[in-house]
Coordinates of C-alpha atoms in Angstrom, one line a residue:
Chain A
M17 CA -6.6 27.0 -23.8
Q18 CA -6.4 23.4 -24.9
R19 CA -4.5 20.7 -23.3
S20 CA -1.2 19.9 -25.2
T21 CA 1.2 16.9 -25.2
I22 CA 4.9 17.1 -24.6
A23 CA 5.4 16.1 -28.2
E24 CA 3.3 18.9 -29.5
L25 CA 4.9 21.5 -27.2
S26 CA 8.3 20.2 -28.1
R27 CA 7.7 20.7 -32.0
Q28 CA 6.1 24.2 -31.2
L29 CA 9.1 25.3 -29.1
R30 CA 11.8 24.0 -31.6
G31 CA 9.8 25.5 -34.5
G32 CA 9.7 28.9 -32.8
S33 CA 5.9 29.3 -32.7
V34 CA 5.9 29.5 -29.1
T35 CA 8.4 30.5 -26.3
S36 CA 9.0 28.5 -23.0
R37 CA 8.3 31.9 -21.2
A38 CA 4.8 32.0 -22.9
L39 CA 4.2 28.4 -22.2
V40 CA 5.1 28.7 -18.7
E41 CA 2.9 31.9 -18.2
R42 CA 0.0 30.0 -19.9
Y43 CA 0.3 27.0 -17.3
L44 CA 0.8 29.3 -14.4
A45 CA -2.4 31.2 -15.4
A46 CA -4.2 27.7 -15.6
I47 CA -3.0 26.8 -12.2
E48 CA -4.1 30.3 -10.8
A49 CA -7.5 29.8 -12.5
L50 CA -8.1 26.1 -11.5
D51 CA -6.0 25.0 -8.5
G52 CA -8.1 26.8 -5.8
S53 CA -10.7 24.2 -6.4
I54 CA -8.7 21.2 -7.3
N55 CA -5.7 21.6 -5.0
A56 CA -3.3 19.6 -7.2
F57 CA -0.1 21.6 -6.1
I58 CA 1.7 22.0 -2.7
T59 CA 4.2 24.5 -4.2
V60 CA 4.1 26.5 -7.4
C61 CA 7.3 28.1 -8.1
G62 CA 6.5 30.8 -10.8
E63 CA 9.7 32.9 -10.5
Q64 CA 12.1 30.2 -10.7
A65 CA 10.0 28.6 -13.5
L66 CA 9.9 31.8 -15.5
A67 CA 13.8 32.2 -15.1
A68 CA 14.5 28.7 -16.1
A69 CA 12.1 29.2 -19.1
D70 CA 14.1 32.1 -20.2
A71 CA 17.3 30.1 -20.0
A72 CA 15.5 27.4 -22.3
D73 CA 14.6 30.2 -24.6
E74 CA 18.2 31.0 -25.2
L75 CA 19.1 27.3 -25.7
L76 CA 16.2 27.2 -28.3
Q77 CA 17.5 30.2 -29.9
S78 CA 21.1 28.8 -30.3
G79 CA 19.6 25.6 -31.9
Q80 CA 21.0 23.3 -29.2
A81 CA 17.7 22.2 -27.6
G82 CA 16.5 18.7 -26.9
P83 CA 13.2 17.4 -26.8
L84 CA 12.4 18.5 -23.2
T85 CA 14.1 21.9 -23.5
G86 CA 11.7 24.4 -22.3
V87 CA 8.9 22.1 -21.5
P88 CA 6.9 22.9 -18.5
L89 CA 6.8 20.0 -15.9
A90 CA 5.6 19.2 -12.1
H91 CA 7.3 16.9 -9.8
K92 CA 5.3 14.9 -7.2
D93 CA 6.5 16.3 -3.7
I94 CA 8.3 13.2 -3.0
F95 CA 11.2 14.2 -5.3
C96 CA 13.9 16.2 -3.4
T97 CA 14.4 19.6 -5.4
T98 CA 17.0 22.2 -4.4
D99 CA 14.8 25.2 -5.7
A100 CA 11.5 24.2 -4.0
P101 CA 10.3 22.7 -0.7
T102 CA 9.8 19.0 -0.6
T103 CA 7.2 18.1 1.9
C104 CA 6.1 14.6 1.0
G105 CA 2.5 15.7 1.8
S106 CA 3.5 15.5 5.6
R107 CA 3.7 18.1 8.3
M108 CA 6.9 16.3 9.3
L109 CA 8.6 17.8 6.2
E110 CA 6.8 21.0 6.1
G111 CA 9.4 23.7 4.9
Y112 CA 12.0 21.2 4.2
V113 CA 14.4 22.3 1.4
S114 CA 16.5 19.5 0.0
P115 CA 20.3 20.3 -0.3
F116 CA 20.3 18.0 -3.4
D117 CA 18.1 17.2 -6.4
A118 CA 16.8 13.6 -6.8
T119 CA 18.4 12.0 -9.8
A120 CA 15.3 11.9 -11.8
V121 CA 14.9 15.8 -11.2
E122 CA 18.5 16.3 -12.0
R123 CA 18.1 14.3 -15.3
L124 CA 14.9 16.2 -16.3
R125 CA 16.4 19.4 -15.4
A126 CA 19.3 18.7 -17.6
A127 CA 17.3 17.8 -20.5
G128 CA 15.8 21.1 -20.3
A129 CA 12.3 20.6 -18.6
V130 CA 11.0 23.6 -16.4
L131 CA 9.9 22.9 -13.0
V132 CA 6.8 24.7 -12.5
G133 CA 5.6 23.0 -9.2
K134 CA 5.4 20.2 -6.7
T135 CA 2.1 18.2 -6.7
N136 CA 0.0 16.9 -3.9
M137 CA 0.3 13.4 -2.7
D138 CA -0.8 11.1 0.2
E139 CA 1.5 11.6 3.0
F140 CA 4.7 9.9 2.4
A141 CA 2.8 8.3 -0.6
M142 CA 0.7 6.0 1.8
G143 CA -2.7 6.0 0.5
S144 CA -5.0 5.6 -2.6
S145 CA -6.9 8.9 -2.5
T146 CA -4.6 11.9 -2.1
E147 CA -6.8 12.4 1.2
T148 CA -3.9 11.8 3.6
S149 CA -1.9 14.7 2.5
Y150 CA -1.4 17.2 5.3
F151 CA -2.1 19.8 2.7
G152 CA -5.6 18.8 2.0
P153 CA -7.2 16.3 -0.4
T154 CA -7.0 16.8 -4.2
G155 CA -10.2 16.9 -6.2
N156 CA -10.8 15.0 -9.3
P157 CA -11.3 17.3 -12.2
W158 CA -14.1 14.9 -13.7
D159 CA -16.0 15.6 -10.3
L160 CA -14.7 17.6 -7.7
N161 CA -16.6 15.5 -5.0
R162 CA -14.5 12.4 -6.1
S163 CA -10.9 11.5 -5.6
P164 CA -8.3 11.5 -8.3
G165 CA -6.9 8.6 -6.8
G166 CA -3.3 8.2 -5.1
S167 CA -0.7 8.6 -4.0
S168 CA 0.2 10.7 -7.2
G169 CA -3.1 12.0 -7.3
G170 CA -1.9 15.8 -7.6
S171 CA 0.2 15.1 -10.8
A172 CA -2.8 13.0 -12.2
A173 CA -5.4 15.7 -11.6
A174 CA -3.0 18.6 -12.9
V175 CA -2.4 16.8 -16.0
A176 CA -6.1 15.9 -16.5
A177 CA -7.1 19.5 -16.0
G178 CA -4.5 20.8 -18.4
M179 CA -2.6 22.8 -15.5
I180 CA 0.7 21.1 -16.5
P181 CA 1.4 18.9 -19.7
A182 CA 3.1 16.2 -17.6
G183 CA 4.1 15.4 -14.0
T184 CA 6.3 12.8 -12.5
G185 CA 4.8 10.2 -9.9
T186 CA 6.0 7.1 -7.8
D187 CA 4.3 3.9 -7.6
T188 CA 4.8 1.5 -4.8
G189 CA 1.4 -0.4 -5.1
G190 CA -0.3 1.4 -7.9
S191 CA 0.3 5.1 -6.9
I192 CA 0.9 6.0 -10.6
R193 CA -1.5 3.6 -12.5
Q194 CA -4.4 4.0 -10.1
P195 CA -4.7 7.9 -10.1
A196 CA -4.1 7.8 -14.0
A197 CA -7.1 5.5 -14.4
L198 CA -9.3 7.5 -12.0
A199 CA -8.3 10.9 -13.5
G200 CA -8.3 9.8 -17.0
V201 CA -4.5 10.2 -18.0
T202 CA -1.8 8.0 -18.9
G203 CA 0.3 6.6 -15.9
F204 CA 3.5 4.7 -16.5
K205 CA 5.5 2.8 -14.0
P206 CA 8.8 1.4 -15.2
T207 CA 10.4 -1.9 -14.0
Y208 CA 11.7 -1.6 -10.4
G209 CA 15.3 -0.4 -10.7
R210 CA 15.0 1.4 -14.0
V211 CA 14.9 4.8 -12.7
S212 CA 17.1 5.8 -9.9
R213 CA 15.3 6.2 -6.4
Y214 CA 18.1 8.6 -5.2
G215 CA 16.5 11.6 -3.6
M216 CA 13.0 10.2 -3.9
V217 CA 11.8 10.0 -0.2
A218 CA 11.7 6.6 0.6
F219 CA 8.5 4.5 1.6
A220 CA 9.2 0.8 0.7
S221 CA 12.4 0.4 -0.7
S222 CA 12.0 -3.0 -2.6
L223 CA 8.7 -1.6 -4.3
D224 CA 9.1 2.2 -4.8
Q225 CA 9.5 3.1 -8.5
A226 CA 9.5 6.6 -10.2
G227 CA 7.4 7.1 -13.3
T228 CA 5.1 9.5 -15.4
L229 CA 1.7 10.9 -15.4
T230 CA 1.2 12.4 -19.1
L231 CA -1.6 12.7 -21.7
T232 CA -0.2 10.1 -24.0
A233 CA 2.1 6.8 -24.1
E234 CA 4.4 8.8 -26.3
D235 CA 4.9 11.5 -23.8
A236 CA 5.7 8.9 -21.1
A237 CA 8.3 7.4 -23.7
I238 CA 9.9 10.9 -24.0
L239 CA 10.3 11.4 -20.3
M240 CA 11.4 8.0 -19.7
E241 CA 14.3 8.5 -22.3
A242 CA 15.5 11.3 -20.0
M243 CA 14.8 9.8 -16.6
A244 CA 15.8 6.2 -16.9
G245 CA 19.2 4.5 -16.6
F246 CA 22.0 3.5 -14.2
D247 CA 22.8 5.8 -11.3
P248 CA 25.6 4.7 -8.9
R249 CA 24.0 6.6 -6.2
D250 CA 21.1 4.0 -5.9
S251 CA 22.4 0.4 -5.3
T252 CA 19.3 -1.0 -6.8
C253 CA 19.3 0.8 -10.0
A254 CA 19.8 -1.5 -13.0
D255 CA 23.2 -1.2 -14.9
L256 CA 21.4 -1.8 -18.2
P257 CA 21.2 0.2 -21.3
V258 CA 18.1 2.2 -21.8
P259 CA 16.3 1.6 -25.3
A260 CA 15.2 4.4 -27.4
Y261 CA 11.5 4.1 -26.2
T262 CA 10.2 6.5 -28.7
D263 CA 11.7 4.5 -31.7
A264 CA 9.5 1.5 -30.8
L265 CA 6.3 3.2 -30.3
N266 CA 4.8 2.3 -33.7
T267 CA 6.0 -1.2 -34.0
S268 CA 3.0 -3.2 -35.4
L269 CA 1.2 -5.6 -32.8
A270 CA 0.7 -8.2 -35.4
G271 CA 1.9 -11.6 -33.9
K272 CA 2.1 -10.3 -30.4
R273 CA 0.6 -12.4 -27.6
I274 CA -1.4 -10.7 -25.0
G275 CA -2.6 -12.4 -22.0
V276 CA -5.7 -11.6 -20.1
P277 CA -5.5 -13.0 -16.6
K278 CA -8.9 -14.3 -15.6
E279 CA -8.3 -13.3 -11.9
F280 CA -8.6 -9.6 -13.1
F281 CA -12.2 -10.2 -13.9
D282 CA -13.5 -11.3 -10.6
A283 CA -16.6 -10.5 -8.7
G284 CA -15.1 -7.2 -7.4
L285 CA -14.9 -5.6 -10.9
D286 CA -17.7 -3.0 -11.8
S287 CA -19.5 -4.5 -14.9
D288 CA -19.3 -1.4 -16.8
N289 CA -15.6 -1.0 -16.1
E290 CA -15.3 -4.6 -17.4
Q291 CA -17.0 -3.8 -20.7
C292 CA -14.8 -0.9 -21.4
V293 CA -11.7 -3.1 -20.7
R294 CA -13.0 -6.0 -22.9
E295 CA -13.5 -3.5 -25.7
A296 CA -10.2 -2.1 -25.3
I297 CA -8.7 -5.6 -25.5
A298 CA -10.6 -6.2 -28.6
V299 CA -8.8 -3.4 -30.1
F300 CA -5.4 -5.4 -29.8
E301 CA -7.0 -8.4 -31.7
E302 CA -8.0 -5.8 -34.4
Q303 CA -4.6 -4.9 -34.6
G304 CA -3.3 -8.3 -35.2
A305 CA -2.3 -9.5 -31.7
T306 CA -3.5 -12.8 -30.2
V307 CA -5.4 -12.5 -27.0
V308 CA -5.3 -15.6 -24.7
E309 CA -6.8 -16.2 -21.2
V310 CA -4.0 -16.7 -18.6
S311 CA -3.8 -17.3 -14.9
L312 CA -2.3 -15.5 -11.8
P313 CA -3.6 -17.9 -9.3
N314 CA -2.0 -16.2 -6.3
L315 CA -3.3 -12.6 -7.2
H316 CA -5.7 -12.5 -4.3
L317 CA -2.8 -12.7 -2.0
S318 CA -1.1 -9.8 -3.3
V319 CA -2.9 -7.2 -1.1
P320 CA -2.3 -9.0 2.3
A321 CA 1.5 -9.9 1.1
Y322 CA 1.8 -6.0 0.3
Y323 CA 0.4 -4.8 3.6
I324 CA 3.0 -6.7 5.5
V325 CA 6.2 -6.0 3.0
A326 CA 5.4 -2.4 2.6
P327 CA 4.7 -1.3 6.2
A328 CA 7.6 -3.4 7.3
E329 CA 9.9 -1.6 4.9
C330 CA 8.1 1.9 5.8
S331 CA 8.7 1.6 9.4
S332 CA 12.4 1.2 8.8
N333 CA 12.5 3.9 6.5
L334 CA 10.7 6.4 8.3
S335 CA 12.5 5.8 11.6
R336 CA 14.9 8.5 10.3
F337 CA 12.4 11.2 10.9
D338 CA 13.4 11.8 14.8
G339 CA 13.2 15.5 14.8
V340 CA 17.0 16.1 15.0
R341 CA 18.6 16.7 11.7
F342 CA 15.6 17.7 9.6
G343 CA 11.6 17.8 9.8
H344 CA 9.3 18.7 12.5
R345 CA 10.7 18.8 16.0
H346 CA 8.6 18.7 19.4
E347 CA 10.2 21.6 21.5
E348 CA 8.9 21.1 25.1
V349 CA 10.2 17.9 26.5
T350 CA 13.4 17.2 28.4
D351 CA 13.9 13.5 27.9
L352 CA 15.0 11.9 24.5
E353 CA 12.4 9.2 24.5
S354 CA 9.5 11.5 24.9
F355 CA 11.1 14.0 22.5
Y356 CA 11.1 11.1 19.6
K357 CA 7.6 9.9 20.5
L358 CA 6.0 13.4 20.6
T359 CA 7.8 14.6 17.6
R360 CA 6.6 11.5 15.6
K361 CA 3.1 11.7 17.1
E362 CA 2.7 15.3 15.8
G363 CA 4.6 15.1 12.6
F364 CA 2.9 12.1 11.0
G365 CA -0.8 11.8 10.1
P366 CA -3.0 8.7 11.3
E367 CA -2.4 6.5 8.2
V368 CA 1.3 6.9 8.2
K369 CA 1.5 6.0 12.0
R370 CA -0.7 2.9 11.2
R371 CA 1.6 1.9 8.7
I372 CA 4.6 2.4 10.8
I373 CA 3.1 0.6 13.7
T374 CA 1.9 -2.4 11.6
G375 CA 5.4 -2.7 10.1
A376 CA 6.9 -2.6 13.7
Y377 CA 4.4 -5.3 14.6
V378 CA 5.2 -7.6 11.8
L379 CA 8.8 -7.3 12.4
S380 CA 8.7 -7.7 16.1
A381 CA 10.1 -10.8 17.9
G382 CA 8.0 -13.7 17.7
Y383 CA 6.0 -12.5 14.7
Y384 CA 8.6 -12.1 12.2
D385 CA 8.4 -15.7 10.7
A386 CA 4.7 -15.7 10.8
Y387 CA 4.2 -12.4 9.0
Y388 CA 7.2 -10.9 7.3
L389 CA 8.9 -14.1 6.2
K390 CA 5.5 -15.7 5.1
A391 CA 4.8 -12.4 3.1
Q392 CA 8.2 -12.7 1.4
Q393 CA 7.4 -16.2 0.4
V394 CA 4.0 -15.5 -0.9
R395 CA 5.8 -12.7 -2.8
Q396 CA 7.8 -15.2 -4.6
L397 CA 4.5 -17.2 -5.4
I398 CA 3.2 -14.2 -7.1
S399 CA 6.2 -13.2 -8.8
E400 CA 6.5 -16.8 -10.2
D401 CA 2.8 -16.6 -11.5
F402 CA 3.8 -13.5 -13.5
K403 CA 7.0 -15.1 -14.8
R404 CA 4.9 -18.3 -15.9
C405 CA 2.7 -15.9 -17.8
F406 CA 5.3 -14.1 -19.6
A407 CA 6.8 -17.5 -20.7
E408 CA 3.6 -17.6 -22.8
V409 CA 2.8 -14.1 -23.7
D410 CA 4.5 -10.8 -24.4
L411 CA 2.2 -8.7 -22.3
L412 CA -0.8 -8.7 -19.9
A413 CA -3.9 -6.7 -20.1
G414 CA -6.7 -5.9 -17.7
P415 CA -8.4 -3.3 -15.6
T416 CA -6.4 -0.8 -13.5
T417 CA -8.9 -0.4 -10.8
P418 CA -12.2 -2.3 -9.9
T419 CA -14.4 0.8 -10.0
P420 CA -14.2 4.5 -11.3
A421 CA -13.4 7.3 -9.0
F422 CA -14.8 6.9 -5.5
L423 CA -16.3 9.9 -3.5
L424 CA -13.8 11.8 -1.2
G425 CA -14.4 10.5 2.4
E426 CA -15.9 7.3 1.2
K427 CA -13.3 5.0 2.2
M428 CA -11.3 7.1 4.6
D429 CA -12.6 5.5 7.8
D430 CA -11.9 2.0 6.4
P431 CA -8.2 1.3 5.7
V432 CA -8.9 -2.2 4.2
Q433 CA -11.5 -1.1 1.7
M434 CA -9.0 1.5 0.7
Y435 CA -6.3 -1.1 0.5
L436 CA -8.4 -3.6 -1.6
N437 CA -8.9 -0.8 -4.3
D438 CA -5.3 -1.5 -5.4
I439 CA -6.0 -5.3 -6.0
Y440 CA -5.2 -5.2 -9.7
T441 CA -2.0 -3.0 -9.5
I442 CA 0.0 -4.3 -6.2
G443 CA 1.0 -7.4 -7.7
V444 CA 3.0 -5.8 -10.5
N445 CA 5.0 -4.0 -7.7
L446 CA 5.6 -7.2 -5.8
A447 CA 7.2 -8.6 -8.9
G448 CA 8.9 -5.4 -10.0
L449 CA 7.3 -5.2 -13.4
P450 CA 6.5 -2.4 -15.8
G451 CA 3.1 -1.3 -16.1
I452 CA 0.9 1.5 -17.6
S453 CA -2.7 2.7 -17.3
V454 CA -4.3 4.3 -20.3
P455 CA -7.8 5.7 -20.5
C456 CA -10.3 3.3 -22.2
G457 CA -13.8 4.5 -21.6
L458 CA -16.3 6.5 -19.5
V459 CA -18.4 4.9 -16.9
R460 CA -21.1 7.1 -15.4
G461 CA -19.2 10.1 -16.7
L462 CA -16.1 9.0 -15.1
P463 CA -12.8 7.6 -16.8
V464 CA -11.8 4.0 -16.8
G465 CA -8.2 2.7 -17.1
L466 CA -6.7 -0.3 -19.0
Q467 CA -3.8 -1.7 -17.6
L468 CA -0.8 -3.2 -19.6
I469 CA 1.9 -5.2 -17.9
G470 CA 5.1 -6.2 -19.3
P471 CA 8.1 -8.5 -18.2
Q472 CA 11.1 -7.1 -16.4
F473 CA 12.7 -4.3 -18.3
G474 CA 10.1 -4.8 -21.1
E475 CA 9.0 -1.1 -21.2
S476 CA 9.4 -0.8 -24.8
A477 CA 6.7 -3.3 -25.5
V478 CA 4.5 -1.8 -23.0
L479 CA 4.8 1.8 -24.3
N480 CA 4.5 0.3 -28.0
C481 CA 1.2 -1.3 -27.2
A482 CA -0.4 1.7 -25.2
H483 CA 0.7 4.0 -28.1
I484 CA -1.0 1.9 -30.7
Y485 CA -4.2 1.7 -28.6
Q486 CA -4.1 5.5 -28.3
Q487 CA -3.7 5.8 -32.1
Q488 CA -6.8 3.8 -32.6
T489 CA -9.2 5.5 -29.8
Q490 CA -9.7 8.9 -28.6
W491 CA -10.4 8.2 -24.9
H492 CA -7.1 9.9 -23.9
D493 CA -8.4 13.0 -25.6
L494 CA -11.4 13.4 -23.4
V495 CA -11.4 16.6 -21.3
P496 CA -12.8 16.7 -17.8
A497 CA -15.4 19.1 -16.6
I498 CA -12.8 21.3 -14.6
S499 CA -9.9 22.0 -17.1
A500 CA -8.0 24.7 -18.7
S501 CA -10.0 24.3 -22.0
G502 CA -13.4 24.9 -20.1
S503 CA -16.3 22.5 -20.0
D504 CA -17.6 23.2 -23.6
G505 CA -14.9 21.3 -25.4
D506 CA -15.1 17.5 -25.8
S507 CA -11.6 16.8 -26.8
R508 CA -8.1 17.6 -26.0
Chain B
M25 CA -6.4 -11.6 15.1
A26 CA -7.6 -8.7 17.4
L27 CA -4.9 -6.7 19.0
S28 CA -5.3 -5.5 22.6
K29 CA -4.7 -1.9 24.0
K30 CA -1.5 -3.5 25.7
D31 CA -0.4 -4.8 22.2
I32 CA -0.8 -1.3 20.6
Q33 CA 0.9 0.6 23.3
Q34 CA 3.9 -1.9 23.3
I35 CA 4.2 -1.8 19.3
A36 CA 3.8 2.0 19.5
H37 CA 6.8 2.1 21.9
L38 CA 9.0 0.2 19.8
A39 CA 8.0 2.4 16.9
R40 CA 8.6 5.4 19.0
I41 CA 5.1 7.0 18.6
E42 CA 3.3 8.4 21.3
V43 CA -0.3 7.0 21.3
S44 CA -2.8 8.9 23.5
D45 CA -5.5 7.3 25.5
D46 CA -8.3 9.0 23.3
E47 CA -6.7 7.6 20.1
I48 CA -5.9 4.0 21.2
A49 CA -9.6 2.6 20.5
D50 CA -9.3 3.9 16.9
Y51 CA -5.7 2.1 16.5
V52 CA -7.1 -1.0 18.2
D53 CA -10.0 -1.2 15.7
K54 CA -8.2 -0.2 12.5
L55 CA -4.8 -2.3 13.2
S56 CA -6.9 -5.3 14.2
Q57 CA -8.7 -5.0 10.7
I58 CA -5.4 -4.8 8.9
I59 CA -4.1 -7.8 10.7
G60 CA -7.2 -9.5 10.0
L61 CA -6.5 -8.9 6.3
V62 CA -2.9 -10.0 6.3
D63 CA -3.6 -13.0 8.4
Q64 CA -5.2 -14.7 5.2
L65 CA -1.5 -15.6 4.3
Q66 CA -1.5 -18.1 7.2
Q67 CA -3.6 -20.5 5.0
V68 CA -1.0 -20.5 2.3
N69 CA 1.3 -23.5 2.0
T70 CA 4.7 -22.0 1.4
T71 CA 7.0 -25.0 2.3
D72 CA 10.4 -24.8 0.5
V73 CA 9.3 -21.5 -1.1
V74 CA 12.3 -19.2 -1.0
P75 CA 11.6 -15.9 0.6
M76 CA 11.7 -13.0 -2.0
A77 CA 13.2 -9.9 -0.5
H78 CA 13.6 -7.9 -3.7
P79 CA 12.4 -8.0 -7.3
S80 CA 16.0 -7.4 -8.9
D81 CA 18.2 -10.3 -10.2
M82 CA 21.6 -8.8 -9.2
Y83 CA 24.3 -8.7 -6.7
Q84 CA 25.3 -5.8 -4.4
R85 CA 27.5 -3.6 -6.1
L86 CA 30.8 -2.7 -4.6
R87 CA 32.7 0.6 -5.2
D88 CA 36.3 1.5 -4.5
D89 CA 36.6 3.3 -1.1
E90 CA 37.4 6.7 -2.2
V91 CA 36.3 10.2 -1.0
S92 CA 33.2 11.0 -3.1
E93 CA 31.5 13.8 -1.0
V94 CA 32.9 17.1 0.3
N95 CA 31.9 18.4 3.7
Q96 CA 28.6 20.4 3.4
R97 CA 27.7 20.7 7.1
E98 CA 26.1 24.1 7.0
L99 CA 24.2 23.2 4.0
F100 CA 22.8 20.2 5.5
Q101 CA 22.3 21.9 8.9
R102 CA 20.0 24.5 7.4
N103 CA 17.1 22.1 7.8
A104 CA 17.7 21.4 11.5
S105 CA 15.7 23.5 13.9
A106 CA 18.3 23.1 16.8
V107 CA 21.9 23.4 16.0
T108 CA 24.7 25.0 18.3
D109 CA 28.2 25.5 17.0
G110 CA 27.7 23.1 14.2
L111 CA 26.2 20.4 16.6
Y112 CA 22.7 18.9 16.7
R113 CA 21.0 19.6 20.0
V114 CA 18.9 17.0 21.5
P115 CA 17.4 16.7 25.1
K116 CA 20.0 15.6 27.7
V117 CA 20.9 12.1 27.4
L118 CA 23.3 11.6 30.4
D119 CA 23.1 13.0 34.0

């Protein structure tokens, strides 16, 4: 079996050459065959998926189908779903079944997508390797000894291996773009506020944003048209019309200005990664774009600023896990304070506890101004750097990560080294911008990601540029060693 | 800045997380590294920089005060492990 895009599957479904049931059966078989070694899924919901596929097939028969009707899809296990558990990769939420659907889930369901499973992730999305999951690490289909990145590593690995055509993800500091880069798929993070956060388990509310992991930018555009848009249930969701992203995909790049931030090519960048990214940027010049060097002078401050802002928001958001209304509960104590403390000690893993405690520290009396307020000011400086760039250029281009996929366990005992892996992605979240990572080469047999960044609500230009790149190159078609099409094929 | 065991115990208490004696050395080590990382910001001149709490350029929306949700207590309490007569059970708070 070959990997297929949503665009291809949608055409086949509407043309009648395949049924949704046949597709769901095919993907369930791929999961059955591969996921024992990859561990990309926390939950597979075969029965519900087949029932939803049958309903989609009836719609397809009646000619009322949309572009997503009958298309199999996986959700990162951070999105609340009424028909499958939502664990957020944590013991704290093991067995939790949400009484409501997340808005993104509800909209994709209404558009006809069939939920096949929930994908693995770093616990509460706190991590860059999918190793902090309570349900075990996910392997990278390119090399099972390596991490697929994180926190949306389950969706990235599942798409790379052909276990699902597309998955959702969330990106707080790079959690869609970084795993996309390390697993060799396309990861799109829209502008903060473009997709409702309602029903997405909160980590850092001023940074979290939902997006997609797909084989192509075109598929990201198709999913975004269904997911994006105003939702009164999220007070930070933008009340702006959603453009027809798919209509803009083929717009010529002639006359576009692409900025290359010099700070993205610092000493930390692997020289082979750099070469792939430079070659990718040359493709835009061939397509008529003008490439200019720009500067983000405060970029090096983005990791420290993020590791104050994100833990501060996390410590506040995760205070809801008290063992009373939902989630893990410590049973054996008689006083309330020990009940809370032991419930949270047992329910949360080490990285989540480190972040909650870091957050409590930077918000505590005497440290608030020195840390939290300072970080918010530095966030302003970083955001202003991006604004200055976008006064000159349409898009920014650079690497997504400093290196290709690292070994499982390599950075687990050194949180700061793990954090620094997100140096090129975190600033985008602090400024609330849209960004995408697309495959742009192989280094030592492992995929490398090119990152494109747009101004706020500039999703169309980002997707357009990524799509044109994928029309000119085949990197996104390369298939990893462990995949549904076997290791003998060299393209999708 | 290095944190002490006492700092960790105090912050963990504020965060309502039990930290046992055998875990505390690891917390001291890793949290000190994290604080060391974020301490870089102290070097930055941020005089007159307006703090940025949020990337959105918008005002808080208000809505009419109307009933928008129906009572779904039983559905919501399905996820609670200790419920009696529709009430959530917790350890005794008052003597």
